[in-house]
């Protein structure tokens, strides 16, 4: 008798990601290794360790060697990340993958250090190695949710670099994706924001999200049937947080008004939006080469004839290249710069984040730091 369907689903999702990580890892290894080493079978080491794992060798028997990639799971102790850690531990035993775990202590609640220590104990009991808790200081910039997210990713980036991890797995589900799309819609953001979270993101695709096609209920069910202890973060039900209100009030109201299937539809919208945004970004990157003069300055006449979605992407790329922080550039900034192209009436220079200014001179768009 096989595993419960929910357990089988999460394991399959993780297995697919691990195969992708292994394929990319060995492709890069083959490219970097000397020619004589490249002629040796790339999967010899993997098959040897897979056989050892099948014979019951403990997970920690996999040595720390350059042909065995390390995959970390970011685990808060909640249902999503505990299910992810369990699936990673199970699947890694069958592949030449070293599996470890990281938990981030945000220091935002009493006893957070003890909870982080409990998570370390649980991950260690799964034979994950290395396992560590990282304490961070959460600032205030951008609001509490954004500040906590920034601190968390900074800690995960540092841990990945420190351990030389090939990937870091995150437990975001289809429900999280739907919430992200709605938050982007509420902010009046563009199509890139509506595309939600990518299955792979970060430096060289470091962050992987195996559960984006799985709903939160299935993940919780997987924890229950495996008797995995989980911790429910009280912040997730605190109405002071926007995402919490959306999760417990907004989405249920939408499903009551529109019927079931809202989460699935929003997740599908995210994928369609991502495909469109990727295509427009590619178009903009190609168009940028054709709208500059011999000195590299942007020509307003050539910018004018571009479709607005492409033109604004070209402008955004130019502003960021000049020093404007990407996270501080909003739609209103791009609209003001765009009017220098489409509604020129002798406007003055426009001041932008990062001490960047944009002005029109002699039919050229000049973007520079002031």
Coordinates of C-alpha atoms in Angstrom, one line a residue:
X1 CA 0.0 0.0 0.0
X2 CA 1.4 3.3 -1.0
X3 CA 1.5 6.6 0.9
X4 CA -1.5 8.8 1.5
X5 CA -2.4 10.8 -1.7
X6 CA -1.4 14.1 0.0
X7 CA 2.0 12.7 1.0
X8 CA 2.5 11.2 -2.5
X9 CA 1.7 14.6 -4.0
X10 CA 4.2 16.6 -1.9
X11 CA 6.9 14.0 -2.5
X12 CA 6.4 14.1 -6.2
X13 CA 6.6 17.9 -6.3
X14 CA 9.9 17.8 -4.4
X15 CA 11.3 15.0 -6.5
X16 CA 10.7 17.0 -9.7
X17 CA 12.6 20.0 -8.2
X18 CA 15.4 17.8 -7.0
X19 CA 15.8 16.3 -10.5
X20 CA 16.0 19.8 -11.9
X21 CA 18.6 20.8 -9.4
X22 CA 20.7 17.7 -10.1
X23 CA 20.5 18.3 -13.9
X24 CA 21.6 21.9 -13.6
X25 CA 24.3 21.0 -11.1
X26 CA 25.9 18.3 -13.2
X27 CA 25.5 20.5 -16.4
X28 CA 27.6 23.2 -14.7
X29 CA 30.0 20.6 -13.3
X30 CA 30.6 19.1 -16.7
X31 CA 31.2 22.6 -18.1
X32 CA 33.7 23.5 -15.4
X33 CA 35.6 20.2 -15.0
X34 CA 38.8 19.5 -17.0
X35 CA 38.3 17.6 -20.3
X36 CA 39.6 14.3 -19.1
X37 CA 37.3 14.3 -16.1
X38 CA 34.4 15.3 -18.3
X39 CA 34.8 12.0 -20.2
X40 CA 33.9 10.1 -17.0
X41 CA 30.2 9.2 -16.5
X42 CA 28.6 12.1 -14.8
X43 CA 26.2 9.9 -12.8
X44 CA 28.6 7.3 -11.5
X45 CA 28.8 8.9 -8.1
X46 CA 25.0 9.4 -8.0
X47 CA 24.2 5.8 -8.7
X48 CA 26.7 4.6 -6.1
X49 CA 25.1 6.7 -3.4
X50 CA 21.6 5.9 -4.5
X51 CA 22.4 2.2 -4.0
X52 CA 23.8 2.8 -0.6
X53 CA 20.6 4.7 0.4
X54 CA 18.4 1.9 -1.0
X55 CA 20.3 -0.5 1.2
X56 CA 19.4 1.5 4.3
X57 CA 22.5 3.6 4.8
X58 CA 21.7 6.6 7.0
X59 CA 21.1 9.9 5.1
X60 CA 24.2 11.4 6.8
X61 CA 26.4 8.8 5.0
X62 CA 26.5 11.0 1.9
X63 CA 29.9 12.7 2.2
X64 CA 30.4 16.4 1.7
X65 CA 31.8 16.2 -1.8
X66 CA 31.8 18.5 -4.8
X67 CA 29.7 16.2 -7.0
X68 CA 26.9 16.0 -4.4
X69 CA 24.8 19.2 -4.4
X70 CA 23.3 20.5 -1.1
X71 CA 19.7 21.5 -1.0
X72 CA 18.4 23.4 2.0
X73 CA 14.8 23.8 3.2
X74 CA 13.7 27.0 4.8
X75 CA 11.6 25.8 7.7
X76 CA 9.6 27.9 10.1
X77 CA 8.0 24.9 11.8
X78 CA 4.6 25.6 10.2
X79 CA 2.7 23.0 8.2
X80 CA 3.9 24.1 4.8
X81 CA 7.6 24.1 5.6
X82 CA 7.4 21.0 7.8
X83 CA 5.7 19.0 5.0
X84 CA 8.4 20.3 2.7
X85 CA 11.2 19.3 5.0
X86 CA 9.7 15.8 5.4
X87 CA 9.4 15.3 1.6
X88 CA 13.0 16.6 1.0
X89 CA 14.4 14.2 3.6
X90 CA 12.5 11.3 2.0
X91 CA 13.4 12.0 -1.6
X92 CA 17.0 13.0 -0.9
X93 CA 17.7 9.5 0.4
X94 CA 17.0 8.1 -3.1
X95 CA 19.2 10.7 -4.9
X96 CA 22.7 11.9 -4.7
X97 CA 21.5 15.1 -2.9
X98 CA 22.6 16.3 0.5
X99 CA 19.7 17.8 2.4
X100 CA 19.8 20.4 5.1
X101 CA 17.6 22.9 6.8
X102 CA 17.6 26.5 8.0
X103 CA 15.1 28.2 10.3
X104 CA 15.1 31.9 10.8
X105 CA 14.3 33.4 14.2
X106 CA 12.8 36.9 13.5
X107 CA 12.8 37.8 17.3
X108 CA 9.3 39.2 16.9
X109 CA 7.6 37.1 19.6
X110 CA 8.4 35.9 23.1
X111 CA 10.0 32.5 23.1
X112 CA 11.0 32.7 19.4
X113 CA 14.4 31.4 20.2
X114 CA 13.0 28.3 21.9
X115 CA 10.8 27.6 18.9
X116 CA 13.7 27.9 16.6
X117 CA 15.6 25.4 18.7
X118 CA 12.6 23.0 18.5
X119 CA 12.6 23.3 14.7
X120 CA 16.3 22.5 14.6
X121 CA 15.7 19.4 16.7
X122 CA 12.9 18.2 14.4
X123 CA 14.9 18.8 11.3
X124 CA 17.9 17.0 12.8
X125 CA 15.6 14.0 13.6
X126 CA 14.8 13.8 9.9
X127 CA 18.6 13.3 9.3
X128 CA 18.9 16.7 7.6
X129 CA 22.5 18.0 7.8
X130 CA 23.5 20.8 8.1
X131 CA 20.7 22.3 10.2
X132 CA 20.9 25.6 11.9
X133 CA 18.8 28.5 13.3
X134 CA 19.7 32.0 12.3
X135 CA 18.5 35.0 14.4
X136 CA 17.9 38.2 12.5
X137 CA 17.0 41.8 13.4
X138 CA 13.8 43.0 11.6
X139 CA 13.8 46.7 10.8
X140 CA 10.8 48.9 9.9
X141 CA 11.4 50.0 6.3
X142 CA 8.5 49.1 4.1
X143 CA 6.3 48.0 6.9
X144 CA 6.5 45.0 9.3
X145 CA 5.7 42.3 6.7
X146 CA 8.2 43.6 4.1
X147 CA 10.9 44.2 6.7
X148 CA 10.5 40.7 8.0
X149 CA 10.6 39.3 4.5
X150 CA 13.8 41.3 3.7
X151 CA 15.5 40.1 6.9
X152 CA 14.5 36.5 6.2
X153 CA 15.8 36.4 2.6
X154 CA 19.0 38.1 3.6
X155 CA 19.6 35.4 6.2
X156 CA 18.7 32.6 3.7
X157 CA 21.0 34.1 1.1
X158 CA 23.9 34.2 3.6
X159 CA 23.2 30.6 4.7
X160 CA 23.1 29.4 1.1
X161 CA 26.5 31.1 0.4
X162 CA 28.0 29.9 3.7
X163 CA 27.1 26.2 3.0
X164 CA 27.5 26.3 -0.8
X165 CA 23.9 25.3 -1.3
X166 CA 22.7 24.6 -4.9
X167 CA 19.1 25.5 -3.9
X168 CA 16.8 26.6 -1.1
X169 CA 13.3 25.2 -1.0
X170 CA 10.4 27.4 0.1
X171 CA 7.0 26.1 1.2
X172 CA 4.7 28.6 -0.6
X173 CA 1.5 27.0 -1.8
X174 CA -1.1 27.8 -4.4
X175 CA -3.1 29.7 -1.7
X176 CA 0.0 31.9 -1.0
X177 CA 0.2 32.5 -4.8
X178 CA -3.5 33.6 -4.9
X179 CA -2.9 36.0 -2.0
X180 CA 0.1 37.5 -3.7
X181 CA -1.8 38.1 -6.9
X182 CA -4.6 39.9 -5.0
X183 CA -2.1 42.0 -3.1
X184 CA -0.5 43.1 -6.3
X185 CA -3.9 43.9 -7.8
X186 CA -4.9 46.0 -4.7
X187 CA -1.7 48.0 -5.1
X188 CA -2.6 48.8 -8.8
X189 CA 0.7 47.1 -9.8
X190 CA 1.6 46.0 -13.3
X191 CA 1.5 42.6 -14.9
X192 CA 4.8 41.6 -13.3
X193 CA 3.3 42.0 -9.9
X194 CA 0.2 40.0 -10.9
X195 CA 2.5 37.2 -12.0
X196 CA 3.0 36.4 -8.3
X197 CA 5.9 34.2 -7.1
X198 CA 8.1 32.3 -9.6
X199 CA 8.7 28.6 -9.2
X200 CA 12.4 29.5 -9.3
X201 CA 13.8 32.9 -8.3
X202 CA 16.8 34.6 -6.7
X203 CA 20.5 34.4 -7.7
X204 CA 20.8 31.7 -10.4
X205 CA 17.4 30.4 -9.5
X206 CA 18.5 29.6 -5.9
X207 CA 14.9 29.7 -4.5
X208 CA 12.6 26.9 -5.5
X209 CA 8.9 26.6 -4.7
X210 CA 7.8 23.0 -5.2
X211 CA 4.3 23.5 -3.8
X212 CA 2.9 26.3 -6.0
X213 CA 0.5 23.8 -7.6
X214 CA -0.6 22.3 -4.3
X215 CA -3.2 23.9 -2.0
X216 CA -2.7 24.5 1.7
X217 CA -5.2 22.0 2.8
X218 CA -3.4 19.1 1.0
X219 CA -0.1 20.1 2.7
X220 CA -1.7 20.2 6.1
X221 CA -3.2 16.8 5.4
X222 CA 0.2 15.5 4.6
X223 CA 1.5 16.7 8.0
X224 CA -1.5 15.1 9.8
X225 CA -1.2 11.7 8.3
X226 CA 2.6 11.6 9.0
X227 CA 2.1 12.9 12.6
X228 CA 4.4 15.8 11.9
X229 CA 4.2 18.4 14.7
X230 CA 3.5 21.9 13.4
X231 CA 3.5 25.4 14.8
X232 CA 0.8 27.8 13.8
X233 CA 2.3 31.3 13.8
X234 CA -0.1 33.7 15.6
X235 CA 0.9 36.4 13.1
X236 CA -0.9 34.4 10.4
X237 CA -4.2 35.1 12.1
X238 CA -3.4 38.6 13.4
X239 CA -5.7 41.1 11.6
X240 CA -3.0 43.8 12.0
X241 CA -1.3 42.2 9.0
X242 CA -2.6 42.7 5.5
X243 CA -2.0 39.2 4.3
X244 CA -3.7 37.8 7.3
X245 CA -6.8 39.8 6.7
X246 CA -6.8 38.8 3.1
X247 CA -6.4 35.1 4.0
X248 CA -9.1 35.0 6.6
X249 CA -11.6 37.6 5.4
X250 CA -10.9 38.6 1.8
X251 CA -10.5 35.3 0.0
X252 CA -13.4 33.6 1.9
X253 CA -15.6 36.6 0.9
X254 CA -14.6 36.2 -2.8
X255 CA -15.3 32.5 -2.7
X256 CA -18.7 33.2 -1.1
X257 CA -19.5 35.8 -3.8
X258 CA -18.0 34.0 -6.8
X259 CA -18.0 30.4 -5.9
X260 CA -15.3 27.8 -5.3
X261 CA -12.2 27.9 -7.6
X262 CA -11.1 31.5 -6.9
X263 CA -7.7 30.3 -5.6
X264 CA -7.1 28.1 -8.6
X265 CA -8.1 30.9 -11.0
X266 CA -5.8 33.4 -9.4
X267 CA -2.9 31.0 -9.5
X268 CA -3.6 30.4 -13.2
X269 CA -3.7 34.1 -13.7
X270 CA -0.3 34.4 -12.1
X271 CA 1.2 31.9 -14.5
X272 CA -0.4 33.5 -17.6
X273 CA 0.7 37.0 -16.4
X274 CA 4.3 35.7 -15.8
X275 CA 4.4 34.3 -19.4
X276 CA 3.3 37.7 -20.8
X277 CA 5.6 39.7 -18.5
X278 CA 8.6 37.5 -19.6
X279 CA 7.8 38.0 -23.2
X280 CA 7.5 41.8 -22.8
X281 CA 10.8 41.9 -20.9
X282 CA 12.5 40.1 -23.7
X283 CA 11.0 42.4 -26.3
X284 CA 12.1 45.5 -24.2
X285 CA 15.6 44.2 -23.9
X286 CA 15.8 43.8 -27.7
X287 CA 14.1 47.1 -28.4
X288 CA 16.5 49.0 -26.1
X289 CA 19.4 48.3 -28.5
X290 CA 17.5 50.0 -31.3
X291 CA 16.4 53.2 -29.6
X292 CA 19.9 54.5 -28.6
X293 CA 22.1 56.8 -30.7
X294 CA 25.8 56.2 -31.3
X295 CA 26.6 57.7 -27.9
X296 CA 24.2 55.4 -26.1
X297 CA 21.6 58.1 -25.3
X298 CA 17.9 57.2 -25.7
X299 CA 16.2 58.8 -28.7
X300 CA 12.7 60.1 -28.0
X301 CA 11.3 59.7 -31.5
X302 CA 12.3 56.0 -31.5
X303 CA 10.9 55.5 -28.0
X304 CA 7.6 57.1 -29.0
X305 CA 6.8 54.5 -31.6
X306 CA 7.2 51.6 -29.2
X307 CA 4.1 50.1 -27.5
X308 CA 3.6 51.7 -24.1
X309 CA 4.3 48.4 -22.2
X310 CA 7.6 47.9 -24.0
X311 CA 8.6 51.6 -23.8
X312 CA 8.1 51.8 -20.0
X313 CA 10.1 48.7 -19.5
X314 CA 13.0 50.2 -21.5
X315 CA 12.7 53.4 -19.3
X316 CA 12.6 51.4 -16.1
X317 CA 15.7 49.4 -17.1
X318 CA 17.5 52.7 -17.9
X319 CA 16.5 54.3 -14.6
X320 CA 17.7 51.3 -12.6
X321 CA 21.0 51.3 -14.6
X322 CA 21.5 54.9 -13.7
X323 CA 21.2 54.1 -10.0
X324 CA 17.4 54.3 -9.1
X325 CA 16.6 51.5 -6.6
X326 CA 14.2 49.0 -8.3
X327 CA 12.1 48.6 -5.2
X328 CA 11.5 52.4 -5.0
X329 CA 10.4 52.9 -8.6
X330 CA 6.6 53.0 -8.8
X331 CA 4.2 53.4 -11.6
X332 CA 3.8 57.1 -11.0
X333 CA 7.6 57.6 -11.6
X334 CA 7.5 55.8 -14.9
X335 CA 4.4 57.7 -16.0
X336 CA 6.2 61.1 -15.3
X337 CA 9.2 60.0 -17.3
X338 CA 7.0 58.6 -20.1
X339 CA 5.4 62.0 -20.5
X340 CA 8.8 63.4 -21.5
X341 CA 8.4 61.1 -24.5
X342 CA 4.6 61.2 -25.2
X343 CA 3.5 64.6 -23.8
X344 CA 6.5 66.9 -24.2
X345 CA 5.7 70.5 -23.3
X346 CA 9.1 71.7 -22.1
X347 CA 8.9 70.1 -18.6
X348 CA 11.7 70.4 -16.2
X349 CA 13.9 67.6 -15.1
X350 CA 12.1 64.9 -13.0
X351 CA 13.7 63.9 -9.7
X352 CA 13.6 60.2 -9.0
X353 CA 14.6 57.8 -6.2
X354 CA 18.3 57.3 -5.8
X355 CA 19.1 60.9 -6.7
X356 CA 18.4 60.1 -10.4
X357 CA 17.0 62.7 -12.7
X358 CA 15.5 62.4 -16.1
X359 CA 15.2 65.2 -18.6
X360 CA 14.7 65.8 -22.3
X361 CA 17.5 67.5 -24.2
X362 CA 17.7 67.9 -28.0
X363 CA 15.4 65.0 -28.7
X364 CA 17.3 62.7 -26.4
X365 CA 16.2 61.4 -23.0
X366 CA 19.1 62.1 -20.5
X367 CA 19.0 60.0 -17.3
X368 CA 21.7 60.6 -14.8
X369 CA 22.4 61.0 -11.1
X370 CA 22.2 64.5 -9.8

